JSON list of C-alpha atoms in Angstrom, two decimals:
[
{"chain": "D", "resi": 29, "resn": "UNK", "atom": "CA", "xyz": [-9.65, 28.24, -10.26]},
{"chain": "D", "resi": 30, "resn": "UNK", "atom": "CA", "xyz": [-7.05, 25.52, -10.28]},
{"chain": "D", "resi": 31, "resn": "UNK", "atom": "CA", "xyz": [-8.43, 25.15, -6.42]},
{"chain": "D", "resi": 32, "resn": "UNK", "atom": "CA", "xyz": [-12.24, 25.24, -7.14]},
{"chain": "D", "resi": 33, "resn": "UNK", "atom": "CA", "xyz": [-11.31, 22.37, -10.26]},
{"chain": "D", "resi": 34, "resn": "UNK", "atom": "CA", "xyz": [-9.75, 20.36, -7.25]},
{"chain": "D", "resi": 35, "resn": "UNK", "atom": "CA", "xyz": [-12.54, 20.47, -4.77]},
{"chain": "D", "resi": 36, "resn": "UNK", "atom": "CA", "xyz": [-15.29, 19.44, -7.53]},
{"chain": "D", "resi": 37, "resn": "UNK", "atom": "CA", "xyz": [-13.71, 16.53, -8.00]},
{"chain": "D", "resi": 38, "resn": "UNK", "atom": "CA", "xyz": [-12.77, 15.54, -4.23]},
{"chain": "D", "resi": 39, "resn": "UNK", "atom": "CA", "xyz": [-14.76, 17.25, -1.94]},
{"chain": "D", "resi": 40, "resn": "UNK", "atom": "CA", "xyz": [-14.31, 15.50, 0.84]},
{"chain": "D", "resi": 41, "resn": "UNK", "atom": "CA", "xyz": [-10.42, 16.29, 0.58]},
{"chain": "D", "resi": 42, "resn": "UNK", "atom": "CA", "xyz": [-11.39, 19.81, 0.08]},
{"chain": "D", "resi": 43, "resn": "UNK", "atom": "CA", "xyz": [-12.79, 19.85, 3.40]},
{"chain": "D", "resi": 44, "resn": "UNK", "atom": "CA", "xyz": [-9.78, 18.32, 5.06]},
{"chain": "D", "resi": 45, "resn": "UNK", "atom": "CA", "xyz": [-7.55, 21.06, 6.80]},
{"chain": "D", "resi": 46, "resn": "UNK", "atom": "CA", "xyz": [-4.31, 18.69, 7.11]},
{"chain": "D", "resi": 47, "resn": "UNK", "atom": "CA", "xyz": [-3.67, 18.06, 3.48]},
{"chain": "D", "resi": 48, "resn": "UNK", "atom": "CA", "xyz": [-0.32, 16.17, 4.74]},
{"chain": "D", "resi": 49, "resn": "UNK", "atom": "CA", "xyz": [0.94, 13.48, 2.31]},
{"chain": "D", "resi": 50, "resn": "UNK", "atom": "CA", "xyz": [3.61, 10.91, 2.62]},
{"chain": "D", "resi": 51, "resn": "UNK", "atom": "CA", "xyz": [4.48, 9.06, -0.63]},
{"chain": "D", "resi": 52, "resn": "UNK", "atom": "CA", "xyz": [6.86, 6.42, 0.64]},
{"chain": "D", "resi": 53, "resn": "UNK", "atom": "CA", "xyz": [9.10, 4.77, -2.60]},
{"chain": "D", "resi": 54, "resn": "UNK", "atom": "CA", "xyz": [12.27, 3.45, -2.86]},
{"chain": "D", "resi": 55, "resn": "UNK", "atom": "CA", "xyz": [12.02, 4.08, -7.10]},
{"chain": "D", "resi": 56, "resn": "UNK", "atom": "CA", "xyz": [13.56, 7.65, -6.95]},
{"chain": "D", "resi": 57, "resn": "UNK", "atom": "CA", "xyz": [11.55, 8.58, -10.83]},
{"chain": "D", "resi": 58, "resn": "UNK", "atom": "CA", "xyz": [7.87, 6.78, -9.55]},
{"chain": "D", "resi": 59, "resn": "UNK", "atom": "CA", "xyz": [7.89, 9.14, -6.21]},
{"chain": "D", "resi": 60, "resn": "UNK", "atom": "CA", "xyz": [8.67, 12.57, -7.74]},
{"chain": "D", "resi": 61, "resn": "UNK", "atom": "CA", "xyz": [6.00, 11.98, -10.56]},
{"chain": "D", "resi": 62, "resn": "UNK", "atom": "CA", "xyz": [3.65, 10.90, -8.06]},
{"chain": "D", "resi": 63, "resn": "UNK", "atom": "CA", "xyz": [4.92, 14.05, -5.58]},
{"chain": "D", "resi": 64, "resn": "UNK", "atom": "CA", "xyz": [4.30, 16.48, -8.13]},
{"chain": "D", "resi": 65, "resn": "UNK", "atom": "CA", "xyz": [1.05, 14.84, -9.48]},
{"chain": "D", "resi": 66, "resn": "UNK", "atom": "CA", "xyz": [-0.02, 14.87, -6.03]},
{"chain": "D", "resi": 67, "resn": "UNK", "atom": "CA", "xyz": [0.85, 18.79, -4.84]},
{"chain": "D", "resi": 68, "resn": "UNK", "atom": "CA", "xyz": [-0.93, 19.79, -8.03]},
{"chain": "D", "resi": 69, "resn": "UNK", "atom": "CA", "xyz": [-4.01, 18.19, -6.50]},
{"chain": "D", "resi": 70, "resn": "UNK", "atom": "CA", "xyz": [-3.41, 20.46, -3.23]},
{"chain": "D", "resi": 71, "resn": "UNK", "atom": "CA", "xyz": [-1.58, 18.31, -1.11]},
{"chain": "D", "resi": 72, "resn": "UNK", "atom": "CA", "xyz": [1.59, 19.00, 0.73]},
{"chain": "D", "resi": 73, "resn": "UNK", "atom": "CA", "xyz": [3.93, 16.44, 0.15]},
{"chain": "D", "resi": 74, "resn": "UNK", "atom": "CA", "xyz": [6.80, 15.09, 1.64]},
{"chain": "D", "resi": 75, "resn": "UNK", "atom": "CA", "xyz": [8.57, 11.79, 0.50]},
{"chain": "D", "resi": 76, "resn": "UNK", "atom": "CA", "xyz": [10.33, 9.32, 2.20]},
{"chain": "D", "resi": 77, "resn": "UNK", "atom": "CA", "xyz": [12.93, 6.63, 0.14]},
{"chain": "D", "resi": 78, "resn": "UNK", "atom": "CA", "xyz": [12.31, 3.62, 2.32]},
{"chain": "D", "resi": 79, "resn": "UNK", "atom": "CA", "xyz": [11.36, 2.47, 5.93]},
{"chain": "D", "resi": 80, "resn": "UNK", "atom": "CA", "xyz": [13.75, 3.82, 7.79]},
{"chain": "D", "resi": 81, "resn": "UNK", "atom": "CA", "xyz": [13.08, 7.50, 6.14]},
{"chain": "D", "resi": 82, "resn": "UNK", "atom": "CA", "xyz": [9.54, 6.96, 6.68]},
{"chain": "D", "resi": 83, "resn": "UNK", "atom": "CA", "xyz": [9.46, 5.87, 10.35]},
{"chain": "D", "resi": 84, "resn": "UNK", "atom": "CA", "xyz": [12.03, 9.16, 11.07]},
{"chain": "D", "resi": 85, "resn": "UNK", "atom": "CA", "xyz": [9.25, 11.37, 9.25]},
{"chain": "D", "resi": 86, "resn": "UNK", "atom": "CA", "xyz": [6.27, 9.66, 10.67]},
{"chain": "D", "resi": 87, "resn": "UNK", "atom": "CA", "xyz": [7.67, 10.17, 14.17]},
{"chain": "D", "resi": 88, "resn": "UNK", "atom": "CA", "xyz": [8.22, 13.64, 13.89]},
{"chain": "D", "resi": 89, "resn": "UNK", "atom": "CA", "xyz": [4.79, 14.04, 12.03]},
{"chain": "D", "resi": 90, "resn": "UNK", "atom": "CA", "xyz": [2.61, 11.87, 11.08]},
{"chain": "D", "resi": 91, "resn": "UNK", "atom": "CA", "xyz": [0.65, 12.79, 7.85]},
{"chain": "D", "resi": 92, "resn": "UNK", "atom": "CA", "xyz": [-3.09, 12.96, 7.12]},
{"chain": "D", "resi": 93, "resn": "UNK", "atom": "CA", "xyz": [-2.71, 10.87, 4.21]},
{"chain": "D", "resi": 94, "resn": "UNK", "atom": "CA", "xyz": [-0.22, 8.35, 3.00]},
{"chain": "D", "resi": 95, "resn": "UNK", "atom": "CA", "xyz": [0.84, 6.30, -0.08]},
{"chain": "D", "resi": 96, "resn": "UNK", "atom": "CA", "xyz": [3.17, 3.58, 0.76]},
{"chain": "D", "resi": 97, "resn": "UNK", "atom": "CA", "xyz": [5.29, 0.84, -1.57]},
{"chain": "D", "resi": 98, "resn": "UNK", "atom": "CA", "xyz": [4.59, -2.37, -0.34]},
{"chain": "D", "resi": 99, "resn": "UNK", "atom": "CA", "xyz": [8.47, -3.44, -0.99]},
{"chain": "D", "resi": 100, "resn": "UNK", "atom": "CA", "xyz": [11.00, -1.37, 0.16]},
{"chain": "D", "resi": 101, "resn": "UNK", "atom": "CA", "xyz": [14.30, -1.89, -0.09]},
{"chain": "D", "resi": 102, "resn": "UNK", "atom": "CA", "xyz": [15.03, -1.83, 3.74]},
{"chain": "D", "resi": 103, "resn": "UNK", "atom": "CA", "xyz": [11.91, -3.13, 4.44]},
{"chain": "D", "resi": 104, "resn": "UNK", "atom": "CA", "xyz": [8.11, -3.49, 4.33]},
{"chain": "D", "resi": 105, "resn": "UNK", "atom": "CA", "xyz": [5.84, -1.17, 3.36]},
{"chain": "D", "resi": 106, "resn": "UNK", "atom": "CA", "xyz": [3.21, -3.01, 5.94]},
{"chain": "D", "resi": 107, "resn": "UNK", "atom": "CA", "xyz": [5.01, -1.57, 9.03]},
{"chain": "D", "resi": 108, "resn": "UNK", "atom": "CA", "xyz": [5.19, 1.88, 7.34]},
{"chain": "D", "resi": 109, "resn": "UNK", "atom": "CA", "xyz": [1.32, 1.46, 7.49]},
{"chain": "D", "resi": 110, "resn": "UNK", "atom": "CA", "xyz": [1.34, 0.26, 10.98]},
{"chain": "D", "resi": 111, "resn": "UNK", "atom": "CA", "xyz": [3.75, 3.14, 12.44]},
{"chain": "D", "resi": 112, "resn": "UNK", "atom": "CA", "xyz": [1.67, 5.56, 10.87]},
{"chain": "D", "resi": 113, "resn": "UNK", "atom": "CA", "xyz": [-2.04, 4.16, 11.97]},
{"chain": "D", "resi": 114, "resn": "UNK", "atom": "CA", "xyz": [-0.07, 3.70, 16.08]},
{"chain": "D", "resi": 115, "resn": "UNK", "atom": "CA", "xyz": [1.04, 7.78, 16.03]},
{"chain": "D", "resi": 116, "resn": "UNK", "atom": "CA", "xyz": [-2.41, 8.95, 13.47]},
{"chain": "D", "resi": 117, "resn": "UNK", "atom": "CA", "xyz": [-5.08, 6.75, 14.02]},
{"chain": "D", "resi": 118, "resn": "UNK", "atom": "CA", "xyz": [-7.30, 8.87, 11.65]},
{"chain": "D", "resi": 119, "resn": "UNK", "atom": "CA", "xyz": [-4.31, 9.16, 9.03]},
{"chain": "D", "resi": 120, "resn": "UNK", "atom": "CA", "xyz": [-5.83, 7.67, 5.21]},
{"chain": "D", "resi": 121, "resn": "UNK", "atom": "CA", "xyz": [-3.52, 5.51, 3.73]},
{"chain": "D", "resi": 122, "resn": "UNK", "atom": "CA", "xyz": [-2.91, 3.31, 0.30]},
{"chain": "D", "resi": 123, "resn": "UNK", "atom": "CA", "xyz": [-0.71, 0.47, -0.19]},
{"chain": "D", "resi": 124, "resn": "UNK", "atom": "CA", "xyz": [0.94, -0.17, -3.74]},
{"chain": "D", "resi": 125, "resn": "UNK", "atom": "CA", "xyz": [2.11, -2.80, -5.04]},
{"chain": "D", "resi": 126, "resn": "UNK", "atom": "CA", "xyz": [3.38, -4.72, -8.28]},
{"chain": "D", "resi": 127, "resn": "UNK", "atom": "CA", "xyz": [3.27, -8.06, -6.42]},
{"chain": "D", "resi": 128, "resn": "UNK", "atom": "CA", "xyz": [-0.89, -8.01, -5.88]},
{"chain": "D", "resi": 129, "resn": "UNK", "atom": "CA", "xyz": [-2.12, -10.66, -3.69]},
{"chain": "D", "resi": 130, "resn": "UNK", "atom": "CA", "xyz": [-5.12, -11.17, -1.53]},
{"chain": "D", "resi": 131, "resn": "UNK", "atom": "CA", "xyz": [-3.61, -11.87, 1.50]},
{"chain": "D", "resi": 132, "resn": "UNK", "atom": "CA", "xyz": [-1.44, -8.50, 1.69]},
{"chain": "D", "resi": 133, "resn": "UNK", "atom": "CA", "xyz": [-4.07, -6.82, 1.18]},
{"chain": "D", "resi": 134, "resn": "UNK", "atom": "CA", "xyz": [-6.10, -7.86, 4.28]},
{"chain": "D", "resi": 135, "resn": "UNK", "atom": "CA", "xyz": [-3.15, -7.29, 6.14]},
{"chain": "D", "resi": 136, "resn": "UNK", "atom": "CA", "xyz": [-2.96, -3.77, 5.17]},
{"chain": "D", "resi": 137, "resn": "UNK", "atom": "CA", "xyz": [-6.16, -3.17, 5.75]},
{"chain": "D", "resi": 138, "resn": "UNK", "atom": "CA", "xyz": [-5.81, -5.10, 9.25]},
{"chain": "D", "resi": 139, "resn": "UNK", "atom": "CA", "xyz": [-3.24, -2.32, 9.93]},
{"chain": "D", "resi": 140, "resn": "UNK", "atom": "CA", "xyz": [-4.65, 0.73, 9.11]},
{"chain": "D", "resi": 141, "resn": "UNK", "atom": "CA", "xyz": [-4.49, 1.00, 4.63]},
{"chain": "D", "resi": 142, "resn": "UNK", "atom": "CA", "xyz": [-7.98, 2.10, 3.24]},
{"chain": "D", "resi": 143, "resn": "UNK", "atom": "CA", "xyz": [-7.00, 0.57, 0.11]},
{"chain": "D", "resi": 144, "resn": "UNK", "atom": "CA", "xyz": [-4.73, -1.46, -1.88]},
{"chain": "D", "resi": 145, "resn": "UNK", "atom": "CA", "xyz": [-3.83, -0.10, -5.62]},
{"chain": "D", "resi": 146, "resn": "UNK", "atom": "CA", "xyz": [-2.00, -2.33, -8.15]},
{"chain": "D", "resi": 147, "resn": "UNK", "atom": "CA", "xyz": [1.42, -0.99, -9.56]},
{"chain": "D", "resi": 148, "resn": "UNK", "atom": "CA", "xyz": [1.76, 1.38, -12.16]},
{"chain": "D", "resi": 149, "resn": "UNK", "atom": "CA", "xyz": [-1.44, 3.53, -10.36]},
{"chain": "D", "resi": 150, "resn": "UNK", "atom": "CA", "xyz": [-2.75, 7.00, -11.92]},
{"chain": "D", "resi": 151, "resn": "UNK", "atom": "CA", "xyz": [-2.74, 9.65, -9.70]},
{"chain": "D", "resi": 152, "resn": "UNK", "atom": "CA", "xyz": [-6.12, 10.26, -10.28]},
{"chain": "D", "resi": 153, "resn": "UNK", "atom": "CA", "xyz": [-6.91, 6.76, -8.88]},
{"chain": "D", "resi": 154, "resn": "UNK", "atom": "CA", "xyz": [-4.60, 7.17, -5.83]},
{"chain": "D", "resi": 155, "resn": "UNK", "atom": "CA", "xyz": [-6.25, 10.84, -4.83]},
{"chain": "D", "resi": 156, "resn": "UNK", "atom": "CA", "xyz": [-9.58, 8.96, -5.85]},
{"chain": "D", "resi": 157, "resn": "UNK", "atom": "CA", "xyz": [-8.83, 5.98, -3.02]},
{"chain": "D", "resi": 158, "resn": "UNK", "atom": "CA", "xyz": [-7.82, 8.87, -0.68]},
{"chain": "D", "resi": 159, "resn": "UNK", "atom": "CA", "xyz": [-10.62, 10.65, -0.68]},
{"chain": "D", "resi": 160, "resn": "UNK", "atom": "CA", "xyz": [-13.23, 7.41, -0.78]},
{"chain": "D", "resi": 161, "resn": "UNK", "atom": "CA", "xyz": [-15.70, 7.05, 1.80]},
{"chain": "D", "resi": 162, "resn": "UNK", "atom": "CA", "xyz": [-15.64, 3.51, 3.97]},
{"chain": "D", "resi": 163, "resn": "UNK", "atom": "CA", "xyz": [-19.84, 3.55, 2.50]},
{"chain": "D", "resi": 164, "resn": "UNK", "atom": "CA", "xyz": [-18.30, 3.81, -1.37]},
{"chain": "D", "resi": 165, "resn": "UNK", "atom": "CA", "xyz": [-17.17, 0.14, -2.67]},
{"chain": "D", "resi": 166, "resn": "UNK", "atom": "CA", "xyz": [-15.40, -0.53, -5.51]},
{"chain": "D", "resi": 167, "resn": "UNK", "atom": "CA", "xyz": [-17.01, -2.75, -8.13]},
{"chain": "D", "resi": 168, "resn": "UNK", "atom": "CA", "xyz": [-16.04, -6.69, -8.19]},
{"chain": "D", "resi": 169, "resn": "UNK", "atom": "CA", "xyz": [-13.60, -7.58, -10.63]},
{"chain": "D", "resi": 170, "resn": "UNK", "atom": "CA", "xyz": [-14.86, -8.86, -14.27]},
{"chain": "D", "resi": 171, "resn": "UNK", "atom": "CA", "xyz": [-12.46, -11.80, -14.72]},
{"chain": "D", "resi": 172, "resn": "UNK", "atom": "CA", "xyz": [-12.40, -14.75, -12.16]},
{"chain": "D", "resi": 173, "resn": "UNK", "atom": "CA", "xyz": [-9.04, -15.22, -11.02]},
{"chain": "D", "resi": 174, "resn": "UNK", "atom": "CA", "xyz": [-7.03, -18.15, -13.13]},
{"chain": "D", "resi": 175, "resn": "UNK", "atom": "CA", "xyz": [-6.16, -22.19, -11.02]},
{"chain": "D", "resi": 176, "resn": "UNK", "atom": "CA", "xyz": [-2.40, -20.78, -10.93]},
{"chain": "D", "resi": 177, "resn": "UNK", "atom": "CA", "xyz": [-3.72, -17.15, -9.26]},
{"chain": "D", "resi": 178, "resn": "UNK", "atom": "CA", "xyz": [-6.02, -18.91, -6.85]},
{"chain": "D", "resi": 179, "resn": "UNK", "atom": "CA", "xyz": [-2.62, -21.35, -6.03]},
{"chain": "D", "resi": 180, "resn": "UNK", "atom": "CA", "xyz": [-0.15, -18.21, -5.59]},
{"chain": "D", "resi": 181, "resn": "UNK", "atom": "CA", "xyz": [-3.00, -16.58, -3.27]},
{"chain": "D", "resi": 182, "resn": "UNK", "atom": "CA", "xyz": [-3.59, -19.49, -0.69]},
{"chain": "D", "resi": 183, "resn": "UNK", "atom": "CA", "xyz": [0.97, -19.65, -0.43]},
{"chain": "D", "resi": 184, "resn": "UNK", "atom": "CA", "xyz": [0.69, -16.14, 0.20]},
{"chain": "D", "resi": 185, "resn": "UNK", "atom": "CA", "xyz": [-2.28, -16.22, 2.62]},
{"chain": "D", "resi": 186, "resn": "UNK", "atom": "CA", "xyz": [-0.15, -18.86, 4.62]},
{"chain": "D", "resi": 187, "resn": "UNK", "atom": "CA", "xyz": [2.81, -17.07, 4.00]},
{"chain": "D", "resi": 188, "resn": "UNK", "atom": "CA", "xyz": [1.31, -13.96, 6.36]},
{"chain": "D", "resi": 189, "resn": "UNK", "atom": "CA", "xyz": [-0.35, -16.55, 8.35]},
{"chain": "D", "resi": 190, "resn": "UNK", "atom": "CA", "xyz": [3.35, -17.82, 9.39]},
{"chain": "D", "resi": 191, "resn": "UNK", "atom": "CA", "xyz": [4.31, -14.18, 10.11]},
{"chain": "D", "resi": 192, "resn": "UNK", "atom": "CA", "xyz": [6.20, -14.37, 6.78]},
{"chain": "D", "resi": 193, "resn": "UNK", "atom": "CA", "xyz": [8.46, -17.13, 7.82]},
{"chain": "D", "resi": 194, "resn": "UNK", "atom": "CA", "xyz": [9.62, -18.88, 4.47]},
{"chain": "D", "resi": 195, "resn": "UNK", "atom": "CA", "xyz": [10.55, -22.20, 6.77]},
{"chain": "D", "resi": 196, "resn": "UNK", "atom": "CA", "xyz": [7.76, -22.19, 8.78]},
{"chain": "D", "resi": 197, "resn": "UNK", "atom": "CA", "xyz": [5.31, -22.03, 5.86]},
{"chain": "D", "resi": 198, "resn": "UNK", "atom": "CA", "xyz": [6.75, -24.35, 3.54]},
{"chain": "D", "resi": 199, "resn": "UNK", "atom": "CA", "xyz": [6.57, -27.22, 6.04]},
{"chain": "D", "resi": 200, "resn": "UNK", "atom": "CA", "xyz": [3.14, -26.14, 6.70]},
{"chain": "D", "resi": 201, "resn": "UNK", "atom": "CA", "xyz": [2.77, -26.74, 3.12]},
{"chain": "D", "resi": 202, "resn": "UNK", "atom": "CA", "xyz": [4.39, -29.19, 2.89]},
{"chain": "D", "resi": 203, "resn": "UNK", "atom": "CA", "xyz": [7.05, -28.08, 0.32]},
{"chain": "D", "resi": 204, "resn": "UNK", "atom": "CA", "xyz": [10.56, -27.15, -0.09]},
{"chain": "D", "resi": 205, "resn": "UNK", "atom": "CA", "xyz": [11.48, -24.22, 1.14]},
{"chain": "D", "resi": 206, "resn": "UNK", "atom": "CA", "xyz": [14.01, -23.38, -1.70]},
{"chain": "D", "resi": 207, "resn": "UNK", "atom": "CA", "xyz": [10.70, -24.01, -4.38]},
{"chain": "D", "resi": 208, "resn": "UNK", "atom": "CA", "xyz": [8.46, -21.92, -2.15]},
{"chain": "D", "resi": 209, "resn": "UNK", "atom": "CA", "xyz": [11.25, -19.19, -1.86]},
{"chain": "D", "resi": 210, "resn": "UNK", "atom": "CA", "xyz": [11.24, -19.66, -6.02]},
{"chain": "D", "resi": 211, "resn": "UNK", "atom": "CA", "xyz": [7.52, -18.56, -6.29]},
{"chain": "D", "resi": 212, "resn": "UNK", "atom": "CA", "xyz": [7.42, -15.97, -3.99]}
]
């Protein structure tokens, strides 16, 4: 029954045969909640502490679905999401994050994330962004984003733009690079 409760509420994950999940987290606590939350909503999981881990794991087998940090601790979570979308194009996988920004999320979207969940996420939102269909949109935020927000977005914007090059995009800002390096 535990089954049958599952595949009312995600039946288009109830229909998937590879119920492969990678939760990839370098906070040790976060991952095992979310890896038991997870298996209790029928997938198999396997967890990976950083990118190194995950690359190793991906390599071997690459997973159906995925749930990636954006900061890792030996790396980015962006090229966790790109090594999985080269080796499983088809693979489904969410990018979180406590630093939010506009411009990370196109990028992770560019490489293969279906979606892009704010830090601390439910699992029920996380197996909910899994199982979303491209056709299903989320709805528009309610609050307009503050001057300071819409500031921090357009330095990170240029930040990816510059390949995440601190120097590079503070003269294109025309800043100092130890401010810029301040704010992000």
């Amino acid at each position: 029954t535990g089954l049958q409760t599952m595949t009312d509420e995600l039946p288009d994950l109830a229909a998937s045969q590879d119920k492969s999940l990678l939760i990839v987290d370098d906070d040790k606590a976060f991952q095992q909640r979310l890896a038991r939350a997870m298996e209790k909503r029928g997938f198999a999981v396997e967890t990976a502490d950083g990118l190194q881990d995950a690359v190793l794991k991906i390599t071997s087998h690459a997973p159906a679905y995925a749930v990636v940090d954006m900061r890792l601790e030996d790396g980015n979570g962006l090229d966790v999401i790109e090594a999985i979308h080269q080796k499983r194009p088809d693979s489904r996988a969410i990018i979180l994050t406590g630093y939010g920004n506009i411009a990370t999320a196109v990028t992770a979207v560019k490489l293969g994330a279906i979606d892009y969940l704010a830090k601390p996420a439910d699992p029920d939102d996380i197996a909910t962004a899994l199982g979303r269909q491209p056709e299903d949109r989320p709805a528009p935020p309610e609050n307009p984003m503050s001057a300071d927000r819409v500031r921090w977005e357009h330095i990170q914007r240029v930040y990816e733009l510059c390949d995440r090059n601190v120097s590079e995009t503070a003269r294109r800002l025309n800043m100092h690079r130890r401010t810029l390096q301040r704010i992000l």
